[in-house]
């Protein structure tokens, strides 16, 4: 690792708590771990002796696996617990579950929960670091950071002057909320496009321009972030017809022809192919979907490293 940097944060709850300097330091740290991840031997002793608990009370493939891989590549001991199989199913509260995990003296608890504010709730009660792996509709900070990492690589380090369109289910999206905050502060111009029923509450507070017509929204953009249509969070009646939604808001090659040359496409996953993103785009050279997954391991290594060694970093100064 390069210079010693006094990381001030016990927890990572959302990107809004990070300064732009801290975001860039985290992305630089992730870059060195990205290089480690491409070596034949992908393990470093950085967090040897540290314990990381992964508590995922909502389903996850990418985030849960990549935090687990990240911890193991740093030589930490990782332990995963899901809602099903835990005593939450017997009625134990989130607080008692967390205090139980804390009694085993972990250094970091990584939490995914369906309730907005769950990570803050734990951070206020636990001595160890709490990392938010997605809480309800509120925030998904490591997703925003890995998206920034992926676009920084694709754009050769330049964020200023680029335009990013965030497309789809804005109403239910923690990915859009964290991403909009992060990219606007990095100097990226933002556009948002969704049907009226999937616009977020308080849209005047969002840092960008809203569109309802995808053909207008995509004109001249440098990247499009497609959001997953969160069918499990839809309230009855928000979308009268999924075929109509896909006809209007599914990103296709025809739309990409209106964007800037070299346009890149992101999707946090899991994808509903043919609903919010055309299958041929997901598999095309424009797609950063698998780059995002690879970046996710490096970014989560950086987050775990910075949070778990915070006390040592400060003491060494
Ligand atoms: N992007 C994301 O959070 O994916 P998972 O739900 O699979 O973790």
XYZ file of C-alpha atoms and ligand atoms in Angstrom:
325
model
C 0.000 0.000 0.000
C 1.278 3.469 -0.781
C 1.230 6.333 1.710
C -0.219 6.095 5.217
C -3.565 7.898 5.184
C -5.537 8.540 8.351
C -8.857 6.937 7.366
C -11.329 8.628 9.728
C -14.386 6.417 9.319
C -15.277 3.541 11.634
C -18.183 2.618 9.336
C -19.119 2.888 5.677
C -22.825 3.658 5.593
C -23.063 5.670 2.367
C -20.796 7.545 -0.024
C -22.266 10.855 1.163
C -20.086 10.562 4.317
C -16.882 10.513 2.204
C -15.081 13.583 0.929
C -13.953 13.599 -2.717
C -10.344 13.137 -1.509
C -11.392 10.093 0.511
C -13.270 8.656 -2.485
C -10.191 9.074 -4.686
C -7.945 7.556 -1.997
C -10.310 4.581 -1.732
C -10.335 4.135 -5.531
C -6.517 4.353 -5.631
C -6.294 1.743 -2.857
C -8.722 -0.464 -4.803
C -6.520 -0.103 -7.871
C -3.569 -1.656 -6.075
C -5.795 -4.546 -4.922
C -7.127 -4.904 -8.492
C -3.545 -5.560 -9.533
C -3.173 -8.161 -6.725
C -6.345 -9.874 -7.966
C -4.770 -10.387 -11.403
C -1.675 -12.150 -10.040
C -1.384 -15.958 -10.092
C -1.330 -15.849 -6.268
C -4.107 -13.481 -5.215
C -3.623 -13.435 -1.468
C -1.890 -10.810 0.707
C -1.434 -10.904 4.506
C -2.889 -7.419 5.067
C -5.773 -8.444 7.373
C -4.294 -11.606 8.890
C -5.863 -12.125 12.318
C -8.923 -9.947 11.564
C -12.460 -11.347 11.615
C -15.199 -10.246 9.214
C -18.858 -11.210 9.697
C -21.116 -11.084 6.642
C -24.754 -10.791 7.670
C -26.985 -10.825 4.606
C -30.663 -10.665 5.533
C -31.561 -10.154 1.834
C -30.532 -12.239 -1.150
C -27.281 -11.414 -2.911
C -24.880 -13.037 -5.339
C -22.349 -10.336 -6.253
C -22.052 -8.322 -3.048
C -21.979 -11.251 -0.629
C -19.538 -13.331 -2.665
C -17.235 -10.429 -3.400
C -17.044 -9.321 0.268
C -16.247 -12.931 1.157
C -13.584 -13.210 -1.570
C -12.233 -9.762 -0.626
C -11.833 -10.709 3.028
C -10.159 -14.016 2.196
C -7.754 -12.419 -0.298
C -6.685 -10.098 2.524
C -6.157 -13.174 4.759
C -8.997 -12.252 7.138
C -11.317 -14.922 8.546
C -14.792 -14.436 7.061
C -18.023 -15.905 8.396
C -21.296 -15.628 6.489
C -24.764 -15.700 8.014
C -28.065 -15.349 6.166
C -31.542 -14.548 7.415
C -32.687 -18.033 6.608
C -30.685 -20.285 8.885
C -30.254 -17.549 11.533
C -32.254 -17.081 14.735
C -33.963 -14.049 13.166
C -36.288 -16.725 11.797
C -37.168 -17.558 15.427
C -37.987 -13.920 16.155
C -34.610 -12.601 17.348
C -34.280 -8.868 16.637
C -31.632 -7.311 14.364
C -30.150 -5.600 17.453
C -29.799 -8.837 19.432
C -28.413 -10.637 16.399
C -25.812 -7.897 15.961
C -24.871 -7.824 19.660
C -24.483 -11.609 19.508
C -22.126 -11.310 16.530
C -20.229 -8.516 18.278
C -19.651 -10.709 21.356
C -17.519 -12.924 19.083
C -15.254 -9.875 18.583
C -15.320 -9.330 14.833
C -13.412 -6.390 13.374
C -16.032 -5.681 10.704
C -19.710 -6.556 10.274
C -20.974 -6.298 6.683
C -24.752 -5.948 6.591
C -27.365 -6.234 3.876
C -30.919 -5.643 5.033
C -34.278 -4.825 3.463
C -34.820 -1.906 5.870
C -33.479 1.540 4.991
C -31.331 2.718 7.905
C -30.445 -0.784 9.165
C -26.693 -0.217 8.759
C -26.845 3.099 10.674
C -28.876 1.352 13.399
C -26.093 -1.205 13.873
C -23.266 1.305 13.523
C -24.754 3.281 16.433
C -24.725 0.168 18.615
C -21.584 -1.792 17.674
C -17.962 -1.018 18.577
C -16.640 -2.736 15.450
C -16.850 -1.317 11.921
C -20.159 -1.686 10.085
C -20.172 -1.709 6.286
C -23.448 -1.202 4.475
C -23.880 -3.799 1.730
C -27.261 -2.338 0.723
C -30.098 -1.170 3.005
C -33.604 -1.047 1.565
C -34.051 1.783 -0.928
C -31.502 3.955 0.900
C -27.879 3.278 -0.059
C -25.419 0.851 -1.637
C -22.056 2.589 -1.172
C -19.755 -0.181 -2.423
C -21.842 -0.481 -5.606
C -21.389 3.247 -6.284
C -17.653 2.968 -5.598
C -17.193 -0.020 -7.903
C -19.209 1.759 -10.607
C -16.894 4.753 -10.242
C -13.855 2.458 -10.356
C -15.129 0.837 -13.584
C -15.883 4.133 -15.323
C -12.615 5.665 -14.167
C -10.780 2.796 -15.900
C -12.963 3.030 -19.023
C -12.594 6.823 -19.206
C -8.829 6.815 -18.509
C -9.251 8.621 -15.217
C -11.441 11.497 -16.439
C -14.806 12.158 -14.790
C -15.108 15.906 -15.464
C -17.200 16.716 -18.525
C -18.602 13.203 -18.944
C -22.350 12.572 -18.999
C -23.946 9.548 -17.327
C -27.577 8.537 -17.826
C -29.193 6.542 -14.986
C -32.119 4.661 -16.490
C -35.039 2.782 -14.998
C -36.519 2.047 -11.594
C -35.321 5.134 -9.739
C -38.081 4.881 -7.124
C -36.768 1.732 -5.460
C -33.075 2.030 -6.268
C -30.390 2.345 -3.582
C -27.884 1.977 -6.443
C -29.220 5.152 -8.104
C -29.238 7.083 -4.814
C -25.620 6.296 -3.934
C -24.469 6.585 -7.559
C -26.071 9.997 -8.100
C -24.418 11.384 -4.985
C -20.989 10.006 -5.876
C -20.884 10.819 -9.591
C -22.260 14.344 -9.185
C -19.448 15.125 -6.712
C -16.848 13.707 -9.103
C -17.922 16.233 -11.757
C -20.008 13.885 -13.923
C -23.123 15.441 -15.502
C -26.161 13.336 -14.652
C -29.374 12.548 -16.470
C -32.172 10.370 -15.128
C -34.850 8.616 -17.173
C -37.835 6.669 -15.837
C -41.592 6.445 -16.280
C -43.450 8.850 -13.997
C -44.533 6.075 -11.636
C -40.921 4.995 -11.052
C -39.504 8.454 -10.363
C -38.046 8.946 -6.875
C -39.734 11.035 -4.223
C -38.227 14.543 -3.955
C -36.847 14.455 -7.473
C -36.008 18.177 -7.338
C -33.255 17.232 -4.843
C -31.525 14.916 -7.327
C -28.396 16.396 -8.971
C -29.327 16.132 -12.648
C -31.897 16.490 -15.409
C -34.963 14.246 -15.624
C -36.357 12.773 -18.843
C -39.310 10.532 -19.586
C -38.312 9.817 -23.221
C -35.314 7.498 -23.517
C -34.522 8.643 -27.079
C -33.988 12.189 -25.787
C -32.224 11.133 -22.600
C -29.575 8.989 -24.295
C -28.531 11.558 -26.912
C -24.862 12.497 -26.427
C -24.205 10.563 -23.209
C -20.897 8.822 -22.421
C -22.353 6.034 -20.273
C -25.709 4.527 -19.379
C -26.386 2.823 -16.055
C -29.385 0.535 -16.448
C -31.195 -0.177 -13.184
C -32.837 -3.470 -12.387
C -36.614 -3.304 -12.399
C -37.191 -4.302 -8.775
C -40.163 -6.554 -9.299
C -40.021 -7.689 -5.634
C -40.435 -4.084 -4.407
C -43.157 -3.038 -6.849
C -46.451 -2.033 -5.344
C -49.448 -3.139 -7.359
C -50.279 -0.741 -10.165
C -46.972 1.105 -10.619
C -46.455 -0.547 -13.991
C -49.586 -1.588 -15.839
C -47.743 -3.663 -18.439
C -44.162 -4.982 -18.441
C -44.153 -5.260 -22.260
C -45.028 -1.577 -22.499
C -42.231 -0.764 -20.008
C -39.676 -2.709 -22.005
C -40.839 -1.134 -25.294
C -40.174 2.345 -23.818
C -37.314 1.870 -21.364
C -35.312 -1.204 -22.343
C -31.889 -0.003 -23.566
C -31.245 -1.302 -27.095
C -28.525 -0.933 -29.734
C -30.784 1.591 -31.487
C -30.539 3.838 -28.400
C -26.763 3.461 -28.170
C -26.428 4.838 -31.713
C -27.735 8.157 -30.318
C -25.090 8.243 -27.572
C -21.489 9.433 -27.883
C -18.987 7.165 -29.655
C -17.421 4.748 -27.179
C -20.463 4.830 -24.880
C -20.223 2.316 -22.012
C -23.113 0.489 -20.352
C -23.321 -0.456 -16.679
C -25.769 -2.652 -14.806
C -25.441 -3.505 -11.097
C -27.009 -6.928 -11.628
C -28.875 -9.131 -11.435
C -30.098 -8.257 -14.946
C -33.596 -8.758 -16.307
C -32.441 -9.272 -19.913
C -34.966 -7.957 -22.412
C -36.764 -5.899 -19.738
C -34.342 -3.089 -18.831
C -31.342 -4.052 -20.998
C -31.278 -5.810 -24.366
C -29.394 -9.078 -24.222
C -27.061 -8.155 -27.098
C -25.977 -4.987 -25.240
C -25.286 -6.941 -22.038
C -22.905 -9.178 -24.000
C -21.395 -6.441 -26.196
C -17.987 -4.727 -25.910
C -19.832 -1.621 -24.649
C -20.912 -3.531 -21.541
C -18.956 -3.055 -18.290
C -21.116 -5.534 -16.378
C -18.371 -8.091 -15.716
C -15.738 -5.357 -15.229
C -18.032 -4.061 -12.468
C -18.060 -7.481 -10.819
C -14.253 -7.701 -10.972
C -13.955 -4.157 -9.620
C -16.319 -5.121 -6.797
C -13.737 -7.435 -5.253
C -10.980 -4.797 -5.353
C -13.219 -2.026 -4.020
C -14.457 -4.223 -1.165
C -10.863 -5.177 -0.331
C -10.109 -1.460 -0.087
C -13.146 -0.794 2.125
C -12.344 -3.706 4.457
C -8.673 -2.728 4.618
C -9.381 0.937 5.379
C -12.070 0.251 7.980
C -10.383 -2.720 9.693
C -6.979 -1.037 10.024
C -8.277 2.438 10.852
C -6.948 2.392 14.443
C -3.489 1.153 13.345
C -3.293 3.748 10.523
C -3.947 6.576 12.981
C -1.574 5.139 15.618
C 1.242 4.867 13.046
C 1.128 8.530 12.090
N -25.527 -5.335 -7.371
C -25.854 -6.124 -6.326
O -25.995 -5.662 -5.199
O -26.023 -7.447 -6.636
P -26.391 -8.581 -5.585
O -27.808 -8.292 -5.110
O -26.281 -9.894 -6.334
O -25.439 -8.485 -4.443
